Amino acid sequence: LGGNGGSVLSRAELFSANSFFGLPYNDPINRPRNASFWYPNLPTVMRSDRKGNPVNTSSVWLSGGFGISRTGCKLQVQWNAWLCVTPTSYRMLVIENMDADNEIRRISPVALSSDDGYTDLLNGCMDHGWCFSYTCLKRLMTFWSIVATNRVYTIHFTGSAPQNMRFHLLNSNSGEKIILRIYFQTSVRMQVFVGKKFVEDVNLYNGKPKAQLVLDGKWAPNTASGTYEEQQLSLICPCAFGSGCSVQACETPSNQHGANRYDRPTGYLEILLRGHDIDSFIEIQAMPVVQVSMTVSTSTQDFYKIKDAFLSS
């Protein structure tokens, strides 16, 4: 397109004057005094971290603005669209809420933020109820978005995140991939499937943390100091640990379709998606868990001797 090949993107950064979003994100009415990073259009969970510390949304999520990731693209006023003559390929990502209440519980707008500073706000489907009354409104919570491949995306939901989800990267080949970081407000036990095949967290083995297995002498360490450094996901490296790329082989490659890890301190579940066939979609299912708390007493000296075993139990 445009004579030299490329992609044309819609102007998803524009809001209808009659929509819920109303005025553009940088309109003064959307910025209360002394809070230049406050955007009421964004899901509330984007405004603070899990510890309650405020997040500057302007620099963290919106350094490029609203809309589809468009680094290197040029606005074509006569088209009312963006022309992207870049090596980047654009594909459709489908996000499906598979919960039983996926027609009656709204989780939109869903914020899809790219690692180059753009946030695309996704709205749900229109009402397809039949009785013309608010008591039977039905809106399917499935979202179609356009993503630039070979990038990292973060997803925030309005309200509680679904317990069961599916993701499809349509019409893409195996060399086109993205990493999704899905935010959960509370600690949950999620299982990831490629189609019907279970794919375990890269830092777990049979449900147990590899770091603890190393301490117990049941797993080989991956550092010179004899400890375990957590495996990361990577768009390129097949075996990523920390900020480096290891030459050793990983049980589950860091760049494999369906590779996943849960970062408990931040609350993000990370998943890698590659181009896949129709039956190899990514599905996430929440597992029923019981949270137990108890109070114990021990001396400081004894606690540091047994802390690793205590925290893993």
mmCIF file of C-alpha atoms in Angstrom:
data_model
loop_
_atom_site.group_PDB
_atom_site.id
_atom_site.type_symbol
_atom_site.label_atom_id
_atom_site.label_comp_id
_atom_site.label_asym_id
_atom_site.label_seq_id
_atom_site.Cartn_x
_atom_site.Cartn_y
_atom_site.Cartn_z
ATOM 1 C CA LEU A 1 0.000 0.000 0.000
ATOM 2 C CA GLY A 2 1.193 3.520 -0.689
ATOM 3 C CA GLY A 3 3.353 2.360 -3.582
ATOM 4 C CA ASN A 4 6.133 0.805 -1.493
ATOM 5 C CA GLY A 5 4.257 -1.840 0.466
ATOM 6 C CA GLY A 6 3.368 -1.615 4.146
ATOM 7 C CA SER A 7 0.293 -1.480 6.348
ATOM 8 C CA VAL A 8 -2.566 0.958 6.902
ATOM 9 C CA LEU A 9 -3.837 1.402 10.464
ATOM 10 C CA SER A 10 -7.091 2.927 11.623
ATOM 11 C CA ARG A 11 -6.965 5.956 13.900
ATOM 12 C CA ALA A 12 -7.876 4.121 17.097
ATOM 13 C CA GLU A 13 -6.608 7.110 19.093
ATOM 14 C CA LEU A 14 -9.728 9.095 18.173
ATOM 15 C CA PHE A 15 -12.763 8.975 20.491
ATOM 16 C CA SER A 16 -16.293 9.697 19.379
ATOM 17 C CA ALA A 17 -17.751 12.806 20.996
ATOM 18 C CA ASN A 18 -20.851 10.743 21.841
ATOM 19 C CA SER A 19 -18.954 7.816 23.369
ATOM 20 C CA PHE A 20 -18.209 7.062 27.004
ATOM 21 C CA PHE A 21 -14.646 8.257 26.474
ATOM 22 C CA GLY A 22 -15.792 11.640 25.164
ATOM 23 C CA LEU A 23 -12.989 14.148 24.848
ATOM 24 C CA PRO A 24 -9.423 13.401 23.698
ATOM 25 C CA TYR A 25 -7.017 12.125 26.347
ATOM 26 C CA ASN A 26 -5.086 15.402 26.509
ATOM 27 C CA ASP A 27 -8.121 17.628 26.977
ATOM 28 C CA PRO A 28 -7.837 19.727 30.178
ATOM 29 C CA ILE A 29 -11.095 18.318 31.512
ATOM 30 C CA ASN A 30 -9.461 14.883 31.712
ATOM 31 C CA ARG A 31 -6.650 16.171 33.935
ATOM 32 C CA PRO A 32 -7.487 17.231 37.488
ATOM 33 C CA ARG A 33 -5.209 19.843 39.053
ATOM 34 C CA ASN A 34 -1.726 18.718 40.099
ATOM 35 C CA ALA A 35 -2.218 15.334 38.468
ATOM 36 C CA SER A 36 -1.020 15.589 34.893
ATOM 37 C CA PHE A 37 -0.904 11.791 34.625
ATOM 38 C CA TRP A 38 -4.539 11.183 35.602
ATOM 39 C CA TYR A 39 -6.634 9.772 32.748
ATOM 40 C CA PRO A 40 -10.169 8.746 33.758
ATOM 41 C CA ASN A 41 -10.525 6.788 30.511
ATOM 42 C CA LEU A 42 -7.972 4.197 31.652
ATOM 43 C CA PRO A 43 -8.808 1.184 33.852
ATOM 44 C CA THR A 44 -8.259 2.162 37.471
ATOM 45 C CA VAL A 45 -5.681 -0.600 38.033
ATOM 46 C CA MET A 46 -3.269 1.177 35.673
ATOM 47 C CA ARG A 47 -2.957 4.144 38.025
ATOM 48 C CA SER A 48 -1.134 2.341 40.840
ATOM 49 C CA ASP A 49 0.993 -0.740 41.457
ATOM 50 C CA ARG A 50 0.115 -3.620 43.789
ATOM 51 C CA LYS A 51 1.588 -1.741 46.748
ATOM 52 C CA GLY A 52 -0.649 1.263 46.123
ATOM 53 C CA ASN A 53 2.107 3.495 44.792
ATOM 54 C CA PRO A 54 0.841 5.879 42.071
ATOM 55 C CA VAL A 55 1.962 5.191 38.502
ATOM 56 C CA ASN A 56 2.626 8.066 36.140
ATOM 57 C CA THR A 57 0.425 6.838 33.298
ATOM 58 C CA SER A 58 1.697 9.544 30.943
ATOM 59 C CA SER A 59 5.229 8.148 30.942
ATOM 60 C CA VAL A 60 4.564 4.463 31.675
ATOM 61 C CA TRP A 61 1.559 3.687 29.460
ATOM 62 C CA LEU A 62 0.996 6.727 27.227
ATOM 63 C CA SER A 63 4.355 8.147 26.194
ATOM 64 C CA GLY A 64 3.246 7.693 22.576
ATOM 65 C CA GLY A 65 -0.451 8.358 23.135
ATOM 66 C CA PHE A 66 -3.625 6.365 22.636
ATOM 67 C CA GLY A 67 -4.217 3.997 19.736
ATOM 68 C CA ILE A 68 -2.424 1.201 17.907
ATOM 69 C CA SER A 69 1.370 0.891 18.145
ATOM 70 C CA ARG A 70 2.590 2.982 15.221
ATOM 71 C CA THR A 71 6.297 3.690 15.661
ATOM 72 C CA GLY A 72 7.696 4.780 12.284
ATOM 73 C CA CYS A 73 4.242 5.354 10.764
ATOM 74 C CA LYS A 74 3.028 8.563 9.110
ATOM 75 C CA LEU A 75 -0.428 10.077 9.307
ATOM 76 C CA GLN A 76 -2.185 10.268 5.925
ATOM 77 C CA VAL A 77 -4.735 13.024 6.433
ATOM 78 C CA GLN A 78 -6.539 12.307 3.166
ATOM 79 C CA TRP A 79 -7.001 8.668 4.234
ATOM 80 C CA ASN A 80 -7.729 9.481 7.888
ATOM 81 C CA ALA A 81 -5.338 6.610 8.658
ATOM 82 C CA TRP A 82 -1.700 5.786 9.433
ATOM 83 C CA LEU A 83 0.642 4.470 6.745
ATOM 84 C CA CYS A 84 3.351 2.152 8.096
ATOM 85 C CA VAL A 85 6.061 1.376 5.549
ATOM 86 C CA THR A 86 8.265 -0.459 8.037
ATOM 87 C CA PRO A 87 9.590 -4.002 8.487
ATOM 88 C CA THR A 88 6.971 -4.497 11.216
ATOM 89 C CA SER A 89 4.039 -6.734 10.383
ATOM 90 C CA TYR A 90 0.604 -6.124 11.902
ATOM 91 C CA ARG A 91 -1.765 -8.936 12.875
ATOM 92 C CA MET A 92 -5.098 -9.344 14.643
ATOM 93 C CA LEU A 93 -5.094 -10.425 18.280
ATOM 94 C CA VAL A 94 -8.414 -11.792 19.567
ATOM 95 C CA ILE A 95 -9.072 -11.713 23.316
ATOM 96 C CA GLU A 96 -11.983 -13.878 24.464
ATOM 97 C CA ASN A 97 -13.578 -13.890 27.897
ATOM 98 C CA MET A 98 -14.631 -17.526 28.417
ATOM 99 C CA ASP A 99 -16.344 -17.050 31.799
ATOM 100 C CA ALA A 100 -19.979 -18.071 32.162
ATOM 101 C CA ASP A 101 -20.976 -14.402 32.583
ATOM 102 C CA ASN A 102 -19.175 -13.217 29.452
ATOM 103 C CA GLU A 103 -22.364 -11.599 28.097
ATOM 104 C CA ILE A 104 -23.634 -9.891 31.237
ATOM 105 C CA ARG A 105 -20.485 -8.713 33.080
ATOM 106 C CA ARG A 106 -18.647 -5.872 31.420
ATOM 107 C CA ILE A 107 -14.833 -5.809 31.613
ATOM 108 C CA SER A 108 -14.273 -3.054 29.063
ATOM 109 C CA PRO A 109 -12.582 -0.835 28.220
ATOM 110 C CA VAL A 110 -9.645 -3.213 27.994
ATOM 111 C CA ALA A 111 -6.311 -1.410 27.781
ATOM 112 C CA LEU A 112 -3.744 -3.020 25.479
ATOM 113 C CA SER A 113 -0.421 -1.220 26.008
ATOM 114 C CA SER A 114 2.612 -1.750 23.770
ATOM 115 C CA ASP A 115 6.239 -1.489 24.883
ATOM 116 C CA ASP A 116 6.757 1.548 22.626
ATOM 117 C CA GLY A 117 4.324 3.692 24.608
ATOM 118 C CA TYR A 118 0.882 3.325 23.001
ATOM 119 C CA THR A 119 -2.343 2.188 24.694
ATOM 120 C CA ASP A 120 -5.261 0.952 22.626
ATOM 121 C CA LEU A 121 -8.601 1.060 24.476
ATOM 122 C CA LEU A 122 -10.816 -1.819 23.340
ATOM 123 C CA ASN A 123 -14.577 -1.689 23.723
ATOM 124 C CA GLY A 124 -16.931 -4.675 23.849
ATOM 125 C CA CYS A 125 -19.490 -5.737 21.280
ATOM 126 C CA MET A 126 -22.789 -3.922 20.946
ATOM 127 C CA ASP A 127 -25.832 -5.118 22.865
ATOM 128 C CA HIS A 128 -27.500 -8.126 21.240
ATOM 129 C CA GLY A 129 -30.307 -8.576 23.743
ATOM 130 C CA TRP A 130 -33.869 -8.886 22.498
ATOM 131 C CA CYS A 131 -36.219 -7.426 25.111
ATOM 132 C CA PHE A 132 -35.136 -3.763 24.864
ATOM 133 C CA SER A 133 -34.757 -3.492 28.631
ATOM 134 C CA TYR A 134 -31.672 -2.957 30.775
ATOM 135 C CA THR A 135 -32.463 -6.219 32.616
ATOM 136 C CA CYS A 136 -31.561 -8.330 29.598
ATOM 137 C CA LEU A 137 -28.724 -6.394 28.004
ATOM 138 C CA LYS A 138 -26.123 -8.751 26.555
ATOM 139 C CA ARG A 139 -22.696 -7.692 25.278
ATOM 140 C CA LEU A 140 -20.230 -10.395 24.312
ATOM 141 C CA MET A 141 -16.887 -9.649 25.952
ATOM 142 C CA THR A 142 -14.662 -10.559 22.998
ATOM 143 C CA PHE A 143 -12.155 -8.015 21.714
ATOM 144 C CA TRP A 144 -10.448 -7.717 18.323
ATOM 145 C CA SER A 145 -7.259 -5.666 18.262
ATOM 146 C CA ILE A 146 -4.422 -4.926 15.854
ATOM 147 C CA VAL A 147 -0.914 -5.537 17.196
ATOM 148 C CA ALA A 148 2.589 -4.977 15.866
ATOM 149 C CA THR A 149 4.430 -8.288 15.995
ATOM 150 C CA ASN A 150 7.699 -8.825 17.860
ATOM 151 C CA ARG A 151 6.637 -6.523 20.673
ATOM 152 C CA VAL A 152 5.628 -6.855 24.328
ATOM 153 C CA TYR A 153 2.053 -5.930 25.298
ATOM 154 C CA THR A 154 0.423 -5.397 28.689
ATOM 155 C CA ILE A 155 -3.296 -6.002 29.263
ATOM 156 C CA HIS A 156 -5.390 -4.330 31.979
ATOM 157 C CA PHE A 157 -9.083 -5.072 32.396
ATOM 158 C CA THR A 158 -11.739 -2.776 33.825
ATOM 159 C CA GLY A 159 -13.071 -4.639 36.834
ATOM 160 C CA SER A 160 -11.983 -8.135 37.788
ATOM 161 C CA ALA A 161 -9.984 -10.030 35.157
ATOM 162 C CA PRO A 162 -11.750 -13.079 33.653
ATOM 163 C CA GLN A 163 -10.915 -16.436 35.207
ATOM 164 C CA ASN A 164 -10.900 -18.151 31.822
ATOM 165 C CA MET A 165 -9.579 -16.565 28.623
ATOM 166 C CA ARG A 166 -8.511 -17.436 25.086
ATOM 167 C CA PHE A 167 -6.051 -15.630 22.823
ATOM 168 C CA HIS A 168 -5.639 -16.002 19.059
ATOM 169 C CA LEU A 169 -2.988 -14.398 16.852
ATOM 170 C CA LEU A 170 -4.755 -14.613 13.512
ATOM 171 C CA ASN A 171 -3.261 -15.024 10.037
ATOM 172 C CA SER A 172 0.333 -15.034 11.284
ATOM 173 C CA ASN A 173 3.293 -17.317 10.690
ATOM 174 C CA SER A 174 5.519 -18.943 13.302
ATOM 175 C CA GLY A 175 8.129 -16.192 12.977
ATOM 176 C CA GLU A 176 5.628 -13.532 14.079
ATOM 177 C CA LYS A 177 5.238 -13.369 17.844
ATOM 178 C CA ILE A 178 4.312 -11.190 20.798
ATOM 179 C CA ILE A 179 4.600 -11.402 24.578
ATOM 180 C CA LEU A 180 1.440 -10.675 26.567
ATOM 181 C CA ARG A 181 1.614 -9.481 30.185
ATOM 182 C CA ILE A 182 -1.806 -9.849 31.837
ATOM 183 C CA TYR A 183 -2.381 -8.036 35.110
ATOM 184 C CA PHE A 184 -4.203 -9.700 38.010
ATOM 185 C CA GLN A 185 -5.082 -7.645 41.085
ATOM 186 C CA THR A 186 -5.009 -10.651 43.409
ATOM 187 C CA SER A 187 -2.732 -13.678 43.529
ATOM 188 C CA VAL A 188 -4.268 -16.531 41.559
ATOM 189 C CA ARG A 189 -3.151 -19.917 40.304
ATOM 190 C CA MET A 190 -3.464 -19.872 36.521
ATOM 191 C CA GLN A 191 -2.819 -22.725 34.117
ATOM 192 C CA VAL A 192 -1.921 -22.131 30.472
ATOM 193 C CA PHE A 193 -2.882 -24.439 27.619
ATOM 194 C CA VAL A 194 -1.959 -24.549 23.945
ATOM 195 C CA GLY A 195 -5.163 -25.977 22.571
ATOM 196 C CA LYS A 196 -5.764 -28.814 25.032
ATOM 197 C CA LYS A 197 -2.102 -29.320 25.973
ATOM 198 C CA PHE A 198 -1.015 -27.993 29.363
ATOM 199 C CA VAL A 199 2.155 -25.839 29.376
ATOM 200 C CA GLU A 200 3.693 -25.387 32.820
ATOM 201 C CA ASP A 201 5.223 -22.162 34.102
ATOM 202 C CA VAL A 202 8.888 -22.105 33.003
ATOM 203 C CA ASN A 203 9.978 -21.684 36.637
ATOM 204 C CA LEU A 204 7.948 -24.600 37.993
ATOM 205 C CA TYR A 205 8.386 -28.360 37.789
ATOM 206 C CA ASN A 206 5.378 -30.513 38.653
ATOM 207 C CA GLY A 207 3.907 -27.491 40.406
ATOM 208 C CA LYS A 208 6.962 -26.818 42.589
ATOM 209 C CA PRO A 209 9.283 -23.790 42.254
ATOM 210 C CA LYS A 210 12.594 -24.761 40.684
ATOM 211 C CA ALA A 211 14.380 -22.394 43.071
ATOM 212 C CA GLN A 212 13.186 -24.466 46.005
ATOM 213 C CA LEU A 213 14.051 -27.725 44.232
ATOM 214 C CA VAL A 214 17.607 -26.440 43.815
ATOM 215 C CA LEU A 215 17.809 -25.791 47.560
ATOM 216 C CA ASP A 216 16.497 -29.302 48.207
ATOM 217 C CA GLY A 217 19.101 -30.799 45.842
ATOM 218 C CA LYS A 218 16.434 -32.008 43.407
ATOM 219 C CA TRP A 219 17.179 -29.609 40.523
ATOM 220 C CA ALA A 220 20.437 -28.487 38.954
ATOM 221 C CA PRO A 221 21.409 -24.853 39.669
ATOM 222 C CA ASN A 222 21.830 -22.478 36.729
ATOM 223 C CA THR A 223 24.274 -20.019 38.290
ATOM 224 C CA ALA A 224 27.934 -20.248 39.266
ATOM 225 C CA SER A 225 26.960 -19.642 42.899
ATOM 226 C CA GLY A 226 24.826 -22.792 42.945
ATOM 227 C CA THR A 227 21.432 -21.035 43.020
ATOM 228 C CA TYR A 228 18.541 -20.740 40.603
ATOM 229 C CA GLU A 229 17.957 -17.578 38.576
ATOM 230 C CA GLU A 230 14.420 -17.313 37.230
ATOM 231 C CA GLN A 231 13.854 -17.976 33.546
ATOM 232 C CA GLN A 232 12.393 -15.109 31.523
ATOM 233 C CA LEU A 233 10.367 -15.039 28.320
ATOM 234 C CA SER A 234 12.049 -13.676 25.209
ATOM 235 C CA LEU A 235 11.063 -12.828 21.644
ATOM 236 C CA ILE A 236 14.503 -13.944 20.451
ATOM 237 C CA CYS A 237 16.500 -15.929 23.007
ATOM 238 C CA PRO A 238 15.542 -19.623 23.392
ATOM 239 C CA CYS A 239 16.834 -19.757 26.967
ATOM 240 C CA ALA A 240 16.722 -16.409 28.802
ATOM 241 C CA PHE A 241 17.734 -15.972 32.433
ATOM 242 C CA GLY A 242 17.789 -12.568 34.094
ATOM 243 C CA SER A 243 18.958 -10.083 31.469
ATOM 244 C CA GLY A 244 21.155 -12.560 29.611
ATOM 245 C CA CYS A 245 20.786 -15.359 27.071
ATOM 246 C CA SER A 246 22.103 -18.736 28.177
ATOM 247 C CA VAL A 247 23.797 -21.201 25.832
ATOM 248 C CA GLN A 248 22.298 -24.107 27.737
ATOM 249 C CA ALA A 249 19.004 -25.664 26.695
ATOM 250 C CA CYS A 250 15.841 -24.879 28.643
ATOM 251 C CA GLU A 251 13.214 -27.510 29.330
ATOM 252 C CA THR A 252 10.624 -25.087 27.952
ATOM 253 C CA PRO A 253 12.239 -22.604 25.520
ATOM 254 C CA SER A 254 11.742 -18.959 26.426
ATOM 255 C CA ASN A 255 10.526 -18.178 22.897
ATOM 256 C CA GLN A 256 8.198 -21.165 22.468
ATOM 257 C CA HIS A 257 4.504 -20.707 21.687
ATOM 258 C CA GLY A 258 2.694 -20.964 25.010
ATOM 259 C CA ALA A 259 5.759 -20.420 27.230
ATOM 260 C CA ASN A 260 4.587 -18.631 30.356
ATOM 261 C CA ARG A 261 5.635 -17.364 33.782
ATOM 262 C CA TYR A 262 3.855 -15.677 36.674
ATOM 263 C CA ASP A 263 5.619 -12.799 38.395
ATOM 264 C CA ARG A 264 3.986 -12.773 41.825
ATOM 265 C CA PRO A 265 5.442 -9.454 43.120
ATOM 266 C CA THR A 266 4.031 -7.481 40.174
ATOM 267 C CA GLY A 267 0.927 -9.610 39.490
ATOM 268 C CA TYR A 268 1.665 -10.161 35.789
ATOM 269 C CA LEU A 269 1.124 -13.456 33.991
ATOM 270 C CA GLU A 270 3.409 -13.445 30.935
ATOM 271 C CA ILE A 271 2.693 -15.577 27.871
ATOM 272 C CA LEU A 272 4.422 -15.823 24.497
ATOM 273 C CA LEU A 273 2.221 -16.149 21.402
ATOM 274 C CA ARG A 274 3.501 -17.184 17.999
ATOM 275 C CA GLY A 275 1.663 -17.655 14.755
ATOM 276 C CA HIS A 276 -0.310 -20.866 15.165
ATOM 277 C CA ASP A 277 -2.804 -23.165 13.514
ATOM 278 C CA ILE A 278 -6.509 -22.989 14.287
ATOM 279 C CA ASP A 279 -6.349 -25.504 17.153
ATOM 280 C CA SER A 280 -3.289 -24.061 18.910
ATOM 281 C CA PHE A 281 -4.872 -21.014 20.525
ATOM 282 C CA ILE A 282 -3.758 -20.022 24.026
ATOM 283 C CA GLU A 283 -6.215 -20.714 26.834
ATOM 284 C CA ILE A 284 -5.869 -19.607 30.459
ATOM 285 C CA GLN A 285 -7.817 -21.284 33.233
ATOM 286 C CA ALA A 286 -7.921 -20.266 36.897
ATOM 287 C CA MET A 287 -7.455 -23.129 39.343
ATOM 288 C CA PRO A 288 -9.509 -23.326 42.551
ATOM 289 C CA VAL A 289 -7.235 -22.631 45.490
ATOM 290 C CA VAL A 290 -7.626 -22.187 49.226
ATOM 291 C CA GLN A 291 -5.548 -19.461 50.848
ATOM 292 C CA VAL A 292 -4.446 -20.291 54.366
ATOM 293 C CA SER A 293 -2.794 -17.953 56.839
ATOM 294 C CA MET A 294 -1.299 -18.718 60.228
ATOM 295 C CA THR A 295 0.809 -17.110 62.900
ATOM 296 C CA VAL A 296 4.052 -18.690 64.085
ATOM 297 C CA SER A 297 6.804 -17.502 66.348
ATOM 298 C CA THR A 298 10.516 -18.127 65.949
ATOM 299 C CA SER A 299 13.738 -16.351 66.713
ATOM 300 C CA THR A 300 15.287 -14.136 64.059
ATOM 301 C CA GLN A 301 18.348 -16.374 63.884
ATOM 302 C CA ASP A 302 16.312 -19.558 63.408
ATOM 303 C CA PHE A 303 14.026 -17.901 60.843
ATOM 304 C CA TYR A 304 16.879 -17.048 58.482
ATOM 305 C CA LYS A 305 18.148 -20.604 58.730
ATOM 306 C CA ILE A 306 14.855 -22.136 57.570
ATOM 307 C CA LYS A 307 13.226 -19.251 55.663
ATOM 308 C CA ASP A 308 13.423 -20.878 52.215
ATOM 309 C CA ALA A 309 11.817 -24.104 53.350
ATOM 310 C CA PHE A 310 9.235 -22.198 55.413
ATOM 311 C CA LEU A 311 8.178 -19.897 52.578
ATOM 312 C CA SER A 312 7.773 -22.794 50.131
ATOM 313 C CA SER A 313 5.419 -24.774 52.367
#
